[in-house]
Coordinates of C-alpha atoms in Angstrom, one line a residue:
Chain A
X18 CA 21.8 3.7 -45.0
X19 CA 21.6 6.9 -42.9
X20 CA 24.5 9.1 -43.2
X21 CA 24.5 9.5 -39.4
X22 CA 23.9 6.5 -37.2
X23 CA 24.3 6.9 -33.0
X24 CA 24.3 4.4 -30.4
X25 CA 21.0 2.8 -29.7
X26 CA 19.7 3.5 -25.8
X27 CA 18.7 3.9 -23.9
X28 CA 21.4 4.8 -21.6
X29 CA 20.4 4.5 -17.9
X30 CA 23.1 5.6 -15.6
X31 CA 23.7 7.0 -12.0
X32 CA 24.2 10.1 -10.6
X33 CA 28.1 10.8 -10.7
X34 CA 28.7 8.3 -13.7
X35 CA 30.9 8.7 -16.8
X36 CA 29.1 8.0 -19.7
X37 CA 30.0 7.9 -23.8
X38 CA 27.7 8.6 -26.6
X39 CA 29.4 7.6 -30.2
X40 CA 28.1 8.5 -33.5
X41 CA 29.6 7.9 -36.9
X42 CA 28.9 9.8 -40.5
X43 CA 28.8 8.2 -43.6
X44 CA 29.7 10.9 -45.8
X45 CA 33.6 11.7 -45.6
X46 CA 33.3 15.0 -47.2
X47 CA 31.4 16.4 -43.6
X48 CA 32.7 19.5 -42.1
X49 CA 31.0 20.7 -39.7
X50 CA 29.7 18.9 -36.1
X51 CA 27.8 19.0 -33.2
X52 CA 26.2 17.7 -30.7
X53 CA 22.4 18.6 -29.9
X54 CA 20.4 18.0 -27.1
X55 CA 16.5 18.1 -26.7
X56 CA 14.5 17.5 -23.7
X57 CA 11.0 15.5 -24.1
X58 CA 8.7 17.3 -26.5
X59 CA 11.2 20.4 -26.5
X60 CA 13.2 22.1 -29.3
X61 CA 16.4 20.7 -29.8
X62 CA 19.6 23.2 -29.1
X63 CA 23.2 23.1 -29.1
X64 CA 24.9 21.2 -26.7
X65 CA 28.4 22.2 -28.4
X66 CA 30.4 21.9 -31.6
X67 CA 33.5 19.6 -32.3
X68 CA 36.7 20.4 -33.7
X69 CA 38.9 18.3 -34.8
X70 CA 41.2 18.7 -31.9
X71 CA 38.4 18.2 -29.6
X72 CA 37.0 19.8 -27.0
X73 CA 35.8 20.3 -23.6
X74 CA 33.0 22.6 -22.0
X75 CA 32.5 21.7 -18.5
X76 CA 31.6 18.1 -17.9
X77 CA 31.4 17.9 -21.7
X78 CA 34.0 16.9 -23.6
X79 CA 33.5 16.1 -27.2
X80 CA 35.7 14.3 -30.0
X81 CA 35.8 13.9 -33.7
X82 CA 37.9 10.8 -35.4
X83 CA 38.1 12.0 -39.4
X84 CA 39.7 9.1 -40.7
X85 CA 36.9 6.8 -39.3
X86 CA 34.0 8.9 -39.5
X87 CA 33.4 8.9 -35.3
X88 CA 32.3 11.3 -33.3
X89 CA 32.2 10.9 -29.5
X90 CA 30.5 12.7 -26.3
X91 CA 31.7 12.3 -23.4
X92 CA 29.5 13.2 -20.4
X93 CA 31.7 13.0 -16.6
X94 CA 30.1 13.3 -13.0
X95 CA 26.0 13.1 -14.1
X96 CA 23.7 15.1 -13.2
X97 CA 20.0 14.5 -13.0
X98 CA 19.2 17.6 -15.2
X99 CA 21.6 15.6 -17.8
X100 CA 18.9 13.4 -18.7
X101 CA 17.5 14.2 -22.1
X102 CA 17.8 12.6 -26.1
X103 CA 21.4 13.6 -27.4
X104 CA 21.6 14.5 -31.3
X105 CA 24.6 14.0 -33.1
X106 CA 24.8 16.0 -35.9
X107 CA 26.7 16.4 -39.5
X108 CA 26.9 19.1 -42.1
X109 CA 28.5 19.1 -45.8
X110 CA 30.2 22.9 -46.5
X111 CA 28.8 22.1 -49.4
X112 CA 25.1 21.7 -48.9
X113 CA 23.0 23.6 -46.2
X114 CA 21.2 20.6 -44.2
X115 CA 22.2 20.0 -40.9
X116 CA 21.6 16.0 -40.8
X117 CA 20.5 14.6 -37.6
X118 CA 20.9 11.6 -35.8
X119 CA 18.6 9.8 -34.9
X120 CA 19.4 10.9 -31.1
X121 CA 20.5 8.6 -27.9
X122 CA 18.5 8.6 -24.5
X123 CA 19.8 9.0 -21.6
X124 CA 18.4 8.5 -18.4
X125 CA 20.3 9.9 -15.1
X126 CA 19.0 8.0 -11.9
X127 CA 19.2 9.1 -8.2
Chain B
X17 CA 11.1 36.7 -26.2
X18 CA 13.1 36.9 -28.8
X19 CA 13.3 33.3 -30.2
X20 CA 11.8 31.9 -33.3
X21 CA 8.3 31.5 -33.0
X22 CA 6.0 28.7 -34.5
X23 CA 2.3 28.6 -35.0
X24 CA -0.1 27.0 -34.5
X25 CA 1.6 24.9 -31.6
X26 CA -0.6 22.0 -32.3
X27 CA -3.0 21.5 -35.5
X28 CA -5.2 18.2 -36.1
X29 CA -6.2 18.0 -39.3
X30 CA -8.4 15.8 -41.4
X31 CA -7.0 13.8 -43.8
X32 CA -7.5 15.3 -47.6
X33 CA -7.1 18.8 -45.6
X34 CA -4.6 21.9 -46.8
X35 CA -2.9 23.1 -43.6
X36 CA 0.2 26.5 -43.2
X37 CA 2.7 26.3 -40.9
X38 CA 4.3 29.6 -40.2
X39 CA 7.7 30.3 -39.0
X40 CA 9.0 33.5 -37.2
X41 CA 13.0 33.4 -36.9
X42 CA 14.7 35.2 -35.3
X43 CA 15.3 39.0 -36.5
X44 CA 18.2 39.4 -38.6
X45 CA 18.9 35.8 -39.1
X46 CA 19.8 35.0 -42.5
X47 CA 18.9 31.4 -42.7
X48 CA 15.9 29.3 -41.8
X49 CA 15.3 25.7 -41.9
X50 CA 12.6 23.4 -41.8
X51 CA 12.6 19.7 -40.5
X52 CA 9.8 17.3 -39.7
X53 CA 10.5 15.0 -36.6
X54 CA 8.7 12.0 -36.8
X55 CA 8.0 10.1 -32.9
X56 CA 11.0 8.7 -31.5
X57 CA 13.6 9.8 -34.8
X58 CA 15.9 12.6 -35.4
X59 CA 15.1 16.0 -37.1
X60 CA 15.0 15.2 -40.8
X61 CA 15.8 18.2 -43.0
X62 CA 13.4 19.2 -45.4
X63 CA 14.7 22.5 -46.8
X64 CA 16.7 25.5 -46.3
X65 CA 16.3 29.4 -47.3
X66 CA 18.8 32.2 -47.3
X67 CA 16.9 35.4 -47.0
X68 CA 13.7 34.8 -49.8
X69 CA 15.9 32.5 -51.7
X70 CA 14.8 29.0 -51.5
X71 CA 18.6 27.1 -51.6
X72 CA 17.9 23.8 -50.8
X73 CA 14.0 21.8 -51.0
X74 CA 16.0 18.3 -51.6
X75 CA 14.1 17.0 -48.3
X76 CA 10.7 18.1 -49.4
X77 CA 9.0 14.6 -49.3
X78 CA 6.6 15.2 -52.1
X79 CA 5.1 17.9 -54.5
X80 CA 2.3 18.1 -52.0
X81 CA 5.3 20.0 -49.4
X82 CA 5.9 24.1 -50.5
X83 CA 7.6 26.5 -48.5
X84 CA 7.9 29.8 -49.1
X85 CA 9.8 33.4 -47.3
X86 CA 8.8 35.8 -49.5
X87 CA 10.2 39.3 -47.9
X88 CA 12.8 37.2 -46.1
X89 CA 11.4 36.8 -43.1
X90 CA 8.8 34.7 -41.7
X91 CA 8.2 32.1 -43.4
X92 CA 5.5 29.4 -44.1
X93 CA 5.2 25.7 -44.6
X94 CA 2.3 24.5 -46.7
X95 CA 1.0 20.8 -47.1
X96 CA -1.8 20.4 -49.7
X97 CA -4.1 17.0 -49.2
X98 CA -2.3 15.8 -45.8
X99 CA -2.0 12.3 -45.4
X100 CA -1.4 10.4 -42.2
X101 CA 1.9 10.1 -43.0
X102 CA 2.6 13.9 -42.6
X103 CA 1.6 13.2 -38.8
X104 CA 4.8 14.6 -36.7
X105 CA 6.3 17.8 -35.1
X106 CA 7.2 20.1 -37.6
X107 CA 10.3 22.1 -36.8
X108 CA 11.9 25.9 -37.8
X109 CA 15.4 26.4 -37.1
X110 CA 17.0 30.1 -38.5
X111 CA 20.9 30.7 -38.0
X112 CA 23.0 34.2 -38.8
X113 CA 24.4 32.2 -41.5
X114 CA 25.6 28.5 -43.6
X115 CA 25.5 26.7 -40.8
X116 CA 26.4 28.6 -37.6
X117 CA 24.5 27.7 -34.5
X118 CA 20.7 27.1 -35.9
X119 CA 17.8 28.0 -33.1
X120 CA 15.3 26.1 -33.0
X121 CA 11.7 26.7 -32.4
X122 CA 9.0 25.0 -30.6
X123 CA 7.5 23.2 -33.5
X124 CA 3.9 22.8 -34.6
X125 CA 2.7 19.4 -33.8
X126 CA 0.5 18.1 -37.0
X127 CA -1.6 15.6 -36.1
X128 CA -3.9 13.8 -39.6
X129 CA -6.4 11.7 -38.7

């Protein structure tokens, strides 16, 4: 089993929509999240981190669920430029790997 | 700029064929990673220095993988007798530190045929 699993997309959706990415992590010993984005055949970089309280940047607003091992992106008012392949990702304190996702798609339409 | 820097951007390589990868991180930046991304998956880790110490090769798919950072710095991903299998966009990441925000590079897209 991989220890972080995402939705499967992809996620077509029009300009202005709300849309909700949801990930889960197998290992309950994880510390550290974030969400990564990468563009087609581009490097992946940070989108954000995610605290436990949760948290917001712009459209963006990101939570993390530590009793069921859920993480959640939430992505309001779409923009065309929003389209890309969104990475969850999961780190142990205790071990150096960041462990990826296997990324959701998403597609915003005119 | 200023970013990490991969090269060669793209390599095709025969199959049986010994082929570097090298890795430029950003200055000062105490950690560097290397993933492979295989089409259409995630990043999957395959090991993690902190200055020349080599902390973490757990990911390294087989004994044919090495990486080395010698002074620290750049650093260099070697795969003896590539197999098809190997085919996929390798990727350097380097951070200040444990897992702070990592940069990413380009990759180097290794192609075995």
């Amino acid at each position: 089993r991989k220890e972080v699993e995402q939705d499967p997309g992809p996620f077509n959706v029009p300009e202005g929509a709300t849309v909700a990415f949801n990930c889960t992590y197998s290992n309950s010993a994880s510390q550290s999240f974030f969400w990564y984005r990468q563009d087609c055949r581009k490097e992946p970089k940070l989108l954000m981190s995610v605290y436990s309280s949760g948290n917001e940047d712009g459209r963006f607003t990101a939570q993390l669920n530590r009793a069921s091992q859920y993480i959640s992106l939430l992505i309001r008012d779409s923009k065309l430029s929003d389209s890309a392949t969104y990475l969850c990702v999961v780190n142990m304190d205790s071990g150096y790997a960041l462990n990826f996702g296997k990324g959701t798609s998403l597609l915003v339409t005119p | 700029g200023a970013g990490v820097s991969q090269s060669p951007r793209y390599k095709v390589a025969k199959r049986g064929q010994d082929v570097a990868l090298r890795c430029d991180p950003i200055s000062g930046h105490v950690s560097l990673f290397w993933y492979q991304q295989a089409l259409g998956q995630g990043p999957e880790f395959l090991t993690y220095f902190q200055n020349e110490a080599q902390l973490d090769k757990s990911g390294l798919p087989s004994d044919r993988f090495f990486a080395e950072r010698p002074e620290g710095s750049v650093s260099t991903l070697k795969i003896q007798r590539t197999q098809q299998e190997d085919s996929a966009v390798y990727l350097c990441a380097s951070s200040l530190g444990g897992v702070t925000e990592a940069f990413f590079g380009q990759g180097t897209r290794l192609t075995v045929v």
